[in-house]
Short mmCIF file of C-alpha atoms (C1' of nucleotides) in Angstrom, two decimals:
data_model
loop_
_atom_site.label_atom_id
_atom_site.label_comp_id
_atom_site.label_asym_id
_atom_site.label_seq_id
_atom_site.Cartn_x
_atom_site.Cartn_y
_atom_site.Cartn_z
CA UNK A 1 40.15 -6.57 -5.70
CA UNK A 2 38.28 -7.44 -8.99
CA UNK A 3 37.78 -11.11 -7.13
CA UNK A 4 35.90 -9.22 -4.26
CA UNK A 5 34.20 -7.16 -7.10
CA UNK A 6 32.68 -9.70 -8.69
CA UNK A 7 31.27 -11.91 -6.10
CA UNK A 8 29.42 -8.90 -4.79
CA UNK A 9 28.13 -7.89 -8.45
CA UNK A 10 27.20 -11.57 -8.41
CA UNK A 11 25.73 -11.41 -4.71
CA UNK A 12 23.94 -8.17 -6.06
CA UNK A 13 22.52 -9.93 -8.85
CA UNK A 14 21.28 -12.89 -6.50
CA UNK A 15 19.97 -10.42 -4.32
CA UNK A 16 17.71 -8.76 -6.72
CA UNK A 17 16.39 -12.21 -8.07
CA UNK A 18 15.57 -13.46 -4.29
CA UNK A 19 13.76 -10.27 -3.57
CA UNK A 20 11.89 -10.26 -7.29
CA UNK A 21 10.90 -14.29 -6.66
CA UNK A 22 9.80 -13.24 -2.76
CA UNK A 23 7.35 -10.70 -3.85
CA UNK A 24 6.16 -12.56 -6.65
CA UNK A 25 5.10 -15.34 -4.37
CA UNK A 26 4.63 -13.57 -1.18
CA UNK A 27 3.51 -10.12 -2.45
CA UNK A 28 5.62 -6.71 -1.57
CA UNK A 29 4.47 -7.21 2.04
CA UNK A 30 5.76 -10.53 2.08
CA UNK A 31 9.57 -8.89 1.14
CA UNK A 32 11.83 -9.43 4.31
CA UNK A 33 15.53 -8.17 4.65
CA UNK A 34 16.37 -11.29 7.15
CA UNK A 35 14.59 -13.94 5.11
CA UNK A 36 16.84 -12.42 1.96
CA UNK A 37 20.13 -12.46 3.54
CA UNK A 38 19.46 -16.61 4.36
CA UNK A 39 17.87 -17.04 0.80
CA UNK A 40 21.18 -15.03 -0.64
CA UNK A 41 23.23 -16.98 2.37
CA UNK A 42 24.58 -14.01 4.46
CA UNK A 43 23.75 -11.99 7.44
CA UNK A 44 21.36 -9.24 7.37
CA UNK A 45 23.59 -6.87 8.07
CA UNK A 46 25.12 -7.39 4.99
CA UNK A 47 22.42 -6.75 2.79
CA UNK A 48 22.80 -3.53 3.08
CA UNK A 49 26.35 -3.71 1.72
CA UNK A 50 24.32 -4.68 -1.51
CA UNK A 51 21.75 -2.22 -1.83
CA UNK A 52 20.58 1.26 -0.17
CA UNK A 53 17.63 0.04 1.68
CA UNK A 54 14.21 -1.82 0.85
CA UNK A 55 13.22 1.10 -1.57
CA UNK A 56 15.90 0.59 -3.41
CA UNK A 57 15.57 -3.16 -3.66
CA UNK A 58 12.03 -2.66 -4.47
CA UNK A 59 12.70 -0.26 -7.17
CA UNK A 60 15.52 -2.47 -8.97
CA UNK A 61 12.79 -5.25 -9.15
CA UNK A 62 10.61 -2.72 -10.38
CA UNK A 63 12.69 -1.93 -13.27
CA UNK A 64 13.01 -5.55 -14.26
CA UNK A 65 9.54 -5.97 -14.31
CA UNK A 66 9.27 -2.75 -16.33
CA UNK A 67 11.75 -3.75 -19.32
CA UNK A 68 9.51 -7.47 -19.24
CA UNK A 69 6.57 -5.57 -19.33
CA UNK A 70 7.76 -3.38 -22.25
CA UNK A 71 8.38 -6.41 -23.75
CA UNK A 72 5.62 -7.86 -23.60
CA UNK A 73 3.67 -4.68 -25.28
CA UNK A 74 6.35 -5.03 -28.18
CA UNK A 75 5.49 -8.72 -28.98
CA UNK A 76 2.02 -7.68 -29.18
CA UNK A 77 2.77 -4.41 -31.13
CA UNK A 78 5.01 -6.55 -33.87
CA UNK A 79 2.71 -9.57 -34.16
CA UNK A 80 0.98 -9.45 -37.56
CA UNK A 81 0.04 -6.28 -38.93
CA UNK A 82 -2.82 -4.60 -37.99
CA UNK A 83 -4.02 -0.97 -38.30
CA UNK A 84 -3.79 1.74 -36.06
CA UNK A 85 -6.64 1.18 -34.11
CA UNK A 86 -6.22 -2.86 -33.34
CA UNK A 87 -2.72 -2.76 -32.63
CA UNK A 88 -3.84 -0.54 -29.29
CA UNK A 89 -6.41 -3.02 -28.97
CA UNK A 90 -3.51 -5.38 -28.93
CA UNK A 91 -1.75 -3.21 -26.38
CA UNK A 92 -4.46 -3.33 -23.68
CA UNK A 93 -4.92 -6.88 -24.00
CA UNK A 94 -1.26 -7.53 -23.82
CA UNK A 95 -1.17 -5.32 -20.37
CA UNK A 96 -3.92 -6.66 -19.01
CA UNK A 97 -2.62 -10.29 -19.70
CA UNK A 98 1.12 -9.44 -18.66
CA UNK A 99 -0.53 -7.76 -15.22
CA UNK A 100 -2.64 -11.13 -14.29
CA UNK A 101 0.34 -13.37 -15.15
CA UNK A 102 2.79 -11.12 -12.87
CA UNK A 103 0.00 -9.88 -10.74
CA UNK A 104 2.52 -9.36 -7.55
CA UNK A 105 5.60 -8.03 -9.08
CA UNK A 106 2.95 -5.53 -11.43
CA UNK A 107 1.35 -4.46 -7.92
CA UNK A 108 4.69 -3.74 -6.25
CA UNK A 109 5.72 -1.22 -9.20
CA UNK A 110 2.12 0.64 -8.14
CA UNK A 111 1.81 -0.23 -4.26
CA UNK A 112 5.23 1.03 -3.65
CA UNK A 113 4.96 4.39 -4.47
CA UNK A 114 3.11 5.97 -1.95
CA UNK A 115 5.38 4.77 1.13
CA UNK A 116 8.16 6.72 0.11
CA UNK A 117 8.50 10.73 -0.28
CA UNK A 118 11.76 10.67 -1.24
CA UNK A 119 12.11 11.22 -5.40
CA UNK A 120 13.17 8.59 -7.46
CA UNK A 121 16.49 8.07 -9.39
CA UNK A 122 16.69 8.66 -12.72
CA UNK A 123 17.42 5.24 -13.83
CA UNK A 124 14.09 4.18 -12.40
CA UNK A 125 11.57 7.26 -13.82
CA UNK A 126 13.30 6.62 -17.09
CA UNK A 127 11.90 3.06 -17.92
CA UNK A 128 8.48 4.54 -16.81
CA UNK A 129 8.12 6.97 -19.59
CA UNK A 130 9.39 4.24 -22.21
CA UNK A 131 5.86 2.75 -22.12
CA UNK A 132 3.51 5.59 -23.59
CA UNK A 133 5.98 4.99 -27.02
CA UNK A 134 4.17 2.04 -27.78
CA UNK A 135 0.86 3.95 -27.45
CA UNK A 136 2.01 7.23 -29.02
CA UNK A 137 2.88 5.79 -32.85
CA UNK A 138 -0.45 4.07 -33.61
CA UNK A 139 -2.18 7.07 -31.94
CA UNK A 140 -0.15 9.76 -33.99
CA UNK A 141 -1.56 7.49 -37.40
CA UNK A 142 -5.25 7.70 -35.99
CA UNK A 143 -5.18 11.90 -34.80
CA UNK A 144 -2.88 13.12 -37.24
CA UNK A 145 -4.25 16.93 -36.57
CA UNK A 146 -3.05 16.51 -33.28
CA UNK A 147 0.56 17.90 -32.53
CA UNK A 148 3.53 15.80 -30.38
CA UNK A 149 2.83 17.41 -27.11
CA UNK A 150 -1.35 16.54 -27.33
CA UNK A 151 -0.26 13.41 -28.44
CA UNK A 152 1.49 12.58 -25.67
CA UNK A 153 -1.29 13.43 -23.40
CA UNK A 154 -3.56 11.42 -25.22
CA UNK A 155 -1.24 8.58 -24.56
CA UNK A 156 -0.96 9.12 -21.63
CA UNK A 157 -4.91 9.19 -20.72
CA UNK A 158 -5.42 5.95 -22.80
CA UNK A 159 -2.99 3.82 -20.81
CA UNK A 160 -4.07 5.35 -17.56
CA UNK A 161 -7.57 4.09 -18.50
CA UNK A 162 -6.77 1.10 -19.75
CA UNK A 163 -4.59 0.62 -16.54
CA UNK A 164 -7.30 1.44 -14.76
CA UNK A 165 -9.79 -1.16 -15.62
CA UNK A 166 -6.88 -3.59 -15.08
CA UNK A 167 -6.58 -2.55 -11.61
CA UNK A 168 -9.97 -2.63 -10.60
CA UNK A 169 -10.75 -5.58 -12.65
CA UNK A 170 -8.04 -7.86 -11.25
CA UNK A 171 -8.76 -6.55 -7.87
CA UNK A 172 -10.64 -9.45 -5.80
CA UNK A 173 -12.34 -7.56 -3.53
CA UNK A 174 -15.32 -6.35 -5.58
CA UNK A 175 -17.50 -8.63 -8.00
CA UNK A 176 -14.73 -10.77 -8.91
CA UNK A 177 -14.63 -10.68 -13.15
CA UNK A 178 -13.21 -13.84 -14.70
CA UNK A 179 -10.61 -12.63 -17.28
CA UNK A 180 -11.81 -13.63 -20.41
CA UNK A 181 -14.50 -11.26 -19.66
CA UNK A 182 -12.53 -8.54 -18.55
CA UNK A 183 -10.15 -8.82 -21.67
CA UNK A 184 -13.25 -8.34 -23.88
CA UNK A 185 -14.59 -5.62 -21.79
CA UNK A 186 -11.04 -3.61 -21.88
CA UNK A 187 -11.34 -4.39 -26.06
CA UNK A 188 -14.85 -3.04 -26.27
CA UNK A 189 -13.81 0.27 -24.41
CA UNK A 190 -10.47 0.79 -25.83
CA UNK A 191 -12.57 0.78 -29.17
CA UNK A 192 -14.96 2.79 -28.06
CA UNK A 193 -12.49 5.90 -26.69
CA UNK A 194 -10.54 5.18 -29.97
CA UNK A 195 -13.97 5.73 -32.12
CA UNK A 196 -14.76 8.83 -29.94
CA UNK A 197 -11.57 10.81 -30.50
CA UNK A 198 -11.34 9.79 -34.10
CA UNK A 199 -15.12 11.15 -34.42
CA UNK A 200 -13.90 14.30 -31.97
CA UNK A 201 -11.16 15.47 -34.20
CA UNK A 202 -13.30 14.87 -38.07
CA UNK B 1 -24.13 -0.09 32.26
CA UNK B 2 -25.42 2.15 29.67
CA UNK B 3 -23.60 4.90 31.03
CA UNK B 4 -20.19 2.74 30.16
CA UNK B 5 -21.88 1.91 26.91
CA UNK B 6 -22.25 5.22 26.04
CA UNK B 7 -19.07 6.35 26.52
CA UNK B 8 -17.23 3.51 24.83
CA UNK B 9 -19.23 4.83 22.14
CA UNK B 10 -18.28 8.00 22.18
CA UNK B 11 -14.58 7.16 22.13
CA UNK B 12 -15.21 5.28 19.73
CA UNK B 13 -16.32 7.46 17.51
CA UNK B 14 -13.30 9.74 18.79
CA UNK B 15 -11.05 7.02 17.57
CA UNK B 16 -12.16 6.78 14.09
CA UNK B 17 -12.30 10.82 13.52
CA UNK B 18 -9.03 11.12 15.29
CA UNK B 19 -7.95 8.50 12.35
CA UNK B 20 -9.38 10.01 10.04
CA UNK B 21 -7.32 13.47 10.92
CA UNK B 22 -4.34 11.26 10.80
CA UNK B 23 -4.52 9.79 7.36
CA UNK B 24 -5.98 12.83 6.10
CA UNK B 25 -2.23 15.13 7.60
CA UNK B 26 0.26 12.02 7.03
CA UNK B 27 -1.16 9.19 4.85
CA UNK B 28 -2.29 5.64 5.95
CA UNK B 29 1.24 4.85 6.51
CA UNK B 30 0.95 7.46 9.16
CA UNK B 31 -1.53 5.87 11.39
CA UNK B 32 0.18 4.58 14.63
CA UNK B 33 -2.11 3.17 17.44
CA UNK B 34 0.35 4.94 20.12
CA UNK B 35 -0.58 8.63 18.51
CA UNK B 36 -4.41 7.64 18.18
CA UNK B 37 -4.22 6.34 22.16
CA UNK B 38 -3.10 9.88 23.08
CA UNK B 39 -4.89 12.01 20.98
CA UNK B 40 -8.06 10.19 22.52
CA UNK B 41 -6.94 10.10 25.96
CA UNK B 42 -6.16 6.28 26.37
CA UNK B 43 -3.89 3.76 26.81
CA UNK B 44 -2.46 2.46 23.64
CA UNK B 45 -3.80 -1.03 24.45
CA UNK B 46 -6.96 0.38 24.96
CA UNK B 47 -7.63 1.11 21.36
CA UNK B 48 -8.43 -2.88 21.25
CA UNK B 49 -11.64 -2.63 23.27
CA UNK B 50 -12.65 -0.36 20.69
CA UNK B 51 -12.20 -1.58 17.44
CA UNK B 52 -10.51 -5.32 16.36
CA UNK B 53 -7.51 -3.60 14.66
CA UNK B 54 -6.39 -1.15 12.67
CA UNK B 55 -7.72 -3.41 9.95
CA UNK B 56 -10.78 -2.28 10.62
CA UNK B 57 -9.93 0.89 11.56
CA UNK B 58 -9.07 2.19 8.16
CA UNK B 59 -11.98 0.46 6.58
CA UNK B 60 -14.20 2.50 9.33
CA UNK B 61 -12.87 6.00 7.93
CA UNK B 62 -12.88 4.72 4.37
CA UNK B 63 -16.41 4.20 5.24
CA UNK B 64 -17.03 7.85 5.69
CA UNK B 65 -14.78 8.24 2.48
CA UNK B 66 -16.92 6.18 0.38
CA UNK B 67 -20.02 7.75 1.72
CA UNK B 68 -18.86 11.76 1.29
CA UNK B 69 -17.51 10.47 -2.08
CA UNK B 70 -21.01 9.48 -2.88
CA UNK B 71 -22.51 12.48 -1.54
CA UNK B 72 -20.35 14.71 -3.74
CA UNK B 73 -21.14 12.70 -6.81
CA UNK B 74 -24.45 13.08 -6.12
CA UNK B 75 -24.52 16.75 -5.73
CA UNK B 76 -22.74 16.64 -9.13
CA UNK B 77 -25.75 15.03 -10.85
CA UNK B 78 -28.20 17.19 -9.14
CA UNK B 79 -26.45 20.18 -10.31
CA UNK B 80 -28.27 21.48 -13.25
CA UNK B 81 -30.20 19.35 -15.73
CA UNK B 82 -28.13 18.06 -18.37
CA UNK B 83 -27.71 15.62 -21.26
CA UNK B 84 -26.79 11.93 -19.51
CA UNK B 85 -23.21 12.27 -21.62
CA UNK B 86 -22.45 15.43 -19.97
CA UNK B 87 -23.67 14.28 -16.85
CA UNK B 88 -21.48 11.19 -16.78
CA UNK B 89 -18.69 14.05 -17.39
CA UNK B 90 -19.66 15.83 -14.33
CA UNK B 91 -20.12 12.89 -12.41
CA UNK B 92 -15.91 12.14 -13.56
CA UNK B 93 -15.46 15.37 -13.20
CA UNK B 94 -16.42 15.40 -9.48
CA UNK B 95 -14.32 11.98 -8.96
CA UNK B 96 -11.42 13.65 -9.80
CA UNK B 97 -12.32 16.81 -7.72
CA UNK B 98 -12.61 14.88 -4.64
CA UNK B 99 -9.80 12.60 -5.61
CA UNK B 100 -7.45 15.71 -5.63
CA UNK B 101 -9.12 17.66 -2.70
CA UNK B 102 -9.43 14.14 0.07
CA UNK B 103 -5.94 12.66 -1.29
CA UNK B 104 -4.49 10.72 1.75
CA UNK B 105 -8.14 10.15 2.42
CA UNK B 106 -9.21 8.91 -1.20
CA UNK B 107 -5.57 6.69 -1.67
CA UNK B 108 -5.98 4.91 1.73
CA UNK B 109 -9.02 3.33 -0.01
CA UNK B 110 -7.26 2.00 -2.61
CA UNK B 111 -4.20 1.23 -0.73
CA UNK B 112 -5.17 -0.85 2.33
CA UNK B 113 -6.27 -3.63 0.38
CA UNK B 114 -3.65 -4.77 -0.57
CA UNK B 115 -2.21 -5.17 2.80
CA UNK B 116 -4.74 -8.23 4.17
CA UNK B 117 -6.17 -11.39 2.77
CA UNK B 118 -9.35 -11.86 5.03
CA UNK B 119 -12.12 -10.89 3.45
CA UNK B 120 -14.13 -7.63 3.96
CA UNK B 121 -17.19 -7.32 5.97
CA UNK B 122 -19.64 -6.79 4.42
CA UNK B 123 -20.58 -3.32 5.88
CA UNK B 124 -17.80 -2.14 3.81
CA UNK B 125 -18.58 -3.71 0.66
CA UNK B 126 -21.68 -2.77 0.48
CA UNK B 127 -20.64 1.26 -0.18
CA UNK B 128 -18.76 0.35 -3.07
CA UNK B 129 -20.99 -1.27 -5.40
CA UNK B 130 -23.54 1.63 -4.62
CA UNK B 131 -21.02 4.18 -6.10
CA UNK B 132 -22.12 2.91 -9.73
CA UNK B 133 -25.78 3.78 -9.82
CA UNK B 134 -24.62 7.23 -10.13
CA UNK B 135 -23.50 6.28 -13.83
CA UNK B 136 -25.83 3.54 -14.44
CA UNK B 137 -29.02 5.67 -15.08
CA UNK B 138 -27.37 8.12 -17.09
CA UNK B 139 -25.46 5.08 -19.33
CA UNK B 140 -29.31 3.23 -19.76
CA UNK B 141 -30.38 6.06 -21.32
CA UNK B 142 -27.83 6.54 -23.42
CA UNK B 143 -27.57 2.53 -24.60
CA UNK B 144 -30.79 1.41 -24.65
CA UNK B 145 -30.45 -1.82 -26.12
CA UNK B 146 -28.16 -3.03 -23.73
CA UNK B 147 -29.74 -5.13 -20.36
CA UNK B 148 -29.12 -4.60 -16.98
CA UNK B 149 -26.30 -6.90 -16.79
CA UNK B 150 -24.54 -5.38 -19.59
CA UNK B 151 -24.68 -1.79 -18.44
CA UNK B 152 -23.19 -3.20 -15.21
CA UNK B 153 -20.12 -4.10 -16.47
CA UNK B 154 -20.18 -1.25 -18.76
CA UNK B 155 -20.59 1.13 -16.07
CA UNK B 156 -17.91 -0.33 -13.64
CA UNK B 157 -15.48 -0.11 -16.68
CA UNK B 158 -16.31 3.98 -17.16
CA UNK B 159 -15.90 4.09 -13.72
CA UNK B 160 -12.58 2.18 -13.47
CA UNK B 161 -11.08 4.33 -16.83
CA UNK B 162 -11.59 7.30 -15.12
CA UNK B 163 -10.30 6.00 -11.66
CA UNK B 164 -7.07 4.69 -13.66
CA UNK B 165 -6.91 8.81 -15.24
CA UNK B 166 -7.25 10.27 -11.89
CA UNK B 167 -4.80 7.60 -10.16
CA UNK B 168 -1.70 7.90 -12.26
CA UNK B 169 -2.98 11.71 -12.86
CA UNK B 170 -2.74 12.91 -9.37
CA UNK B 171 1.00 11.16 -9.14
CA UNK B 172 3.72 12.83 -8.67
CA UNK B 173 6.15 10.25 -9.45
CA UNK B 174 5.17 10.75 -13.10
CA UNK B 175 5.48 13.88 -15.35
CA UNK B 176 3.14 16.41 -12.91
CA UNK B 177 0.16 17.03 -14.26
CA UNK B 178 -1.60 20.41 -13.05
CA UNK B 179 -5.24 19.72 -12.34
CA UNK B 180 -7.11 21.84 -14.31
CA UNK B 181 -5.21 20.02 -17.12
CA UNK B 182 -6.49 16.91 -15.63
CA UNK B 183 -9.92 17.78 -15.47
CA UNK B 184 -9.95 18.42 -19.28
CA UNK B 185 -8.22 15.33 -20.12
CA UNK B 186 -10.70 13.26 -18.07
CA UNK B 187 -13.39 15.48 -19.91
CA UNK B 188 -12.23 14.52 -23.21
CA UNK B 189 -11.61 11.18 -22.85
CA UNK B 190 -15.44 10.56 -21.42
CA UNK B 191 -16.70 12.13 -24.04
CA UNK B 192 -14.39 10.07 -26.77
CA UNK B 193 -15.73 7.00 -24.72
CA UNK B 194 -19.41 7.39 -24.47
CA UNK B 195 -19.37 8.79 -28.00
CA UNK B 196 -17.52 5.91 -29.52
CA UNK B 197 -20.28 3.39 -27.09
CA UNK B 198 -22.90 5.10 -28.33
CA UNK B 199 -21.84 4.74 -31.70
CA UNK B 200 -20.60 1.16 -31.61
CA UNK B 201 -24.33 0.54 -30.04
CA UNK B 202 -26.43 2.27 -33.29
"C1'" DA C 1 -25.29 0.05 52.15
"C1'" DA C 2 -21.82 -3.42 51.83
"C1'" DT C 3 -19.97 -6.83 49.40
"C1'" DA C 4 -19.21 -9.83 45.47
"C1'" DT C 5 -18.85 -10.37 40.62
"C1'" DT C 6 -18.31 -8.95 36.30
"C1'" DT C 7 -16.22 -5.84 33.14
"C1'" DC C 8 -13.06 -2.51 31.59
"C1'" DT C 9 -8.55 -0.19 31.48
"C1'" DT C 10 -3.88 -0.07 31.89
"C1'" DG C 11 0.92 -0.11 30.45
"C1'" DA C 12 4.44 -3.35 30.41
"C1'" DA C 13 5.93 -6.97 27.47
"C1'" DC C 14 6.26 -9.76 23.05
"C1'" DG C 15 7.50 -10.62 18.46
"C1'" DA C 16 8.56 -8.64 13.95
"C1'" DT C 17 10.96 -5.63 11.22
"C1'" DG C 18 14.25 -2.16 8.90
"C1'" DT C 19 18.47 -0.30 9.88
"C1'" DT C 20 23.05 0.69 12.15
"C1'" DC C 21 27.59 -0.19 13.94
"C1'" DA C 22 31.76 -1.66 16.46
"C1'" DA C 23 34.48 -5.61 16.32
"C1'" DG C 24 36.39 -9.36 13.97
"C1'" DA C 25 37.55 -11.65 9.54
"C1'" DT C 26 39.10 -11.23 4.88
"C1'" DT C 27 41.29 -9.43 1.07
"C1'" DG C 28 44.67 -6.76 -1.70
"C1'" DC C 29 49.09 -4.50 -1.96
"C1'" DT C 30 54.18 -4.12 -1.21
"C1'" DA D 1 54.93 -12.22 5.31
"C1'" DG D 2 53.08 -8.16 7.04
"C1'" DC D 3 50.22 -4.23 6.88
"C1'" DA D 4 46.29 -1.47 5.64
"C1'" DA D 5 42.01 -1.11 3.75
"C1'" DT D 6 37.75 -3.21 3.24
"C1'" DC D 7 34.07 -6.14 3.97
"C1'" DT D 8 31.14 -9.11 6.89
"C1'" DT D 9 29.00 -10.20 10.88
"C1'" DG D 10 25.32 -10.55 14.24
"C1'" DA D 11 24.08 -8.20 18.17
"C1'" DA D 12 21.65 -4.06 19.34
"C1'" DC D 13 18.32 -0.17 18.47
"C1'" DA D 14 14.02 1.94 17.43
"C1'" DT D 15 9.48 1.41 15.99
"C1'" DC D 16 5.56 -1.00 15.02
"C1'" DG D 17 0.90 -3.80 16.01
"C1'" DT D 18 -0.88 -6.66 19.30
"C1'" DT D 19 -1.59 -9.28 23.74
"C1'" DC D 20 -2.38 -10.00 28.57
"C1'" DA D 21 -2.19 -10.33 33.60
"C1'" DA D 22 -3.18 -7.33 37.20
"C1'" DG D 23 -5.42 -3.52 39.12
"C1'" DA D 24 -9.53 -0.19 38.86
"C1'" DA D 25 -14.24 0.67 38.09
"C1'" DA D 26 -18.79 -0.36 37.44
"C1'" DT D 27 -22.64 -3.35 38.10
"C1'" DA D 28 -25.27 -6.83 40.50
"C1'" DT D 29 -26.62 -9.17 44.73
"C1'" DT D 30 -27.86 -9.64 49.42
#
DNA sequence: AATATTTCTTGAACGATGTTCAAGATTGCT
DNA sequence: AGCAATCTTGAACATCGTTCAAGAAATATT
């Protein structure tokens, strides 16, 4: 029994990395149950012994890319010591350059969404929520009028805005910006809003 | 022969607003040819005499998206005569409005593209780029140092910060935010951004 | 007006795809 | 070794977008 176990944790495990390599090279589009189970080396059929459905395939990638993403917004967060107002700096530049370095896997955590009306488990909504910490510290040291549940709003705007401009900005299919260019532009802003609700609350 | 003509046309035109009903009630994932052919009167197949595919099917009705989209942004300008900051609030203001009350409608623009490679014709493009004149005027007179070029790209980054507030705002998945919440947010924020360009600027 | 030619329309068929399931193979327990 | 529980298989199903040969309709020609 804990042979059987294992090899299907380990199948599992395969599984998840096939699917999280296929949509990084083929987008979420490109993600195909048959084209898994020969990658993985089984039948079809079976992937389903492995996993729910798609969704739930998609949303286990999603989470990976989540906890590398957080990561990625830590590194920038600990890296020298800045004030307040640059470390956010540091945040949006550190999203925007983990989003165009895992542009397909960052897509599928936003593309998938809207295909499925079904909520999410808790293990996935979790991770999501994680993110605004990095936002709400520095934020906290620059509004310090403001109370925890304003705060977290705030946060929440900023990276919505700052996701925003990623989203558009990476997105090919208007005036295509080169990326040095848009990281400045995302800078200049995230500045700006920071200088605006500093001013807002004197 | 025009007699055909005009009828083609007709059902064409009886294919895109019977598309646009459908993505409207059940979201672009929605859309099936086979539902369109009957709700028209036609044979599924026949749906391919009057448009390519349902590529260009959805970028038909976001068409009409993009161009009542401009219209109410417009009508938010006109409205009244105020300062250019809180116009550019209004003008946000009215994004998120139409956002909230054309959801299926407003996501399908944002979510087709992902699906297909091939380029867009340029019909379609066209709309999009004329969406930011409604916030360049307002942001020249507010930054008049800066050139034409640089209020561009200034202006398509207000425009994608707010897109990014009303995008993760109007989602579900996350903590729900109730609109009018969202509306002041978005109002906030624009102000925190144009003041803090303004003052960066001086 | 009758016929020929071009054009349009049809709906069956194709190829993909996610998902299910009965039958066969495998594994774990006694 | 033998039995029961479990897992695996791959064929089958349903649903898509899309295509296409054949029949219907409209247009052009005589």
């Amino acid at each position: 029994m804990t042979k059987a176990l294992e090899r299907r944790e380990k199948q599992r495990a395969d599984l998840i990395l096939s699917a999280e390599r296929m949509i990084a090279t083929r987008g979420l589009a490109g993600l195909k149950t048959r084209d898994l189970a020969r990658e993985i080396g089984c039948a079809n059929g079976a992937v389903y012994n492995l996993v729910a459905d798609v969704d739930e395939l998609v949303l286990r990638v999603g989470s990976r890319t989540l906890l590398r993403l957080d990561e990625a917004l830590s590194a920038a967060v600990r890296a020298g010591n800045p004030s307040p107002k640059e470390t956010l700096v540091r945040i949006a530049i550190a999203y925007c350059d983990f989003a165009a370095e895992n542009l397909q896997l960052w897509r599928a955590l936003f593309e998938h969404r809207m295909e499925t009306e079904k909520a999410l488990p808790d293990w996935s909504v979790d991770d999501q929520l994680q993110l605004f910490r990095h936002i709400y510290q520095p934020l906290a040291a620059l509004l310090p009028k403001r109370d925890a549940e304003e705060l977290g709003i705030t946060a929440r705007s900023l990276f919505s805005a700052v996701h925003g401009m990623v989203a558009l900005g990476l997105e090919q299919r208007l005036v295509a910006v080169p990326l040095p260019a848009l990281r400045k532009e995302i800078a200049s802003l995230v500045r700006a809003m920071i200088d605006g609700l500093v001013a807002q609350a004197a």
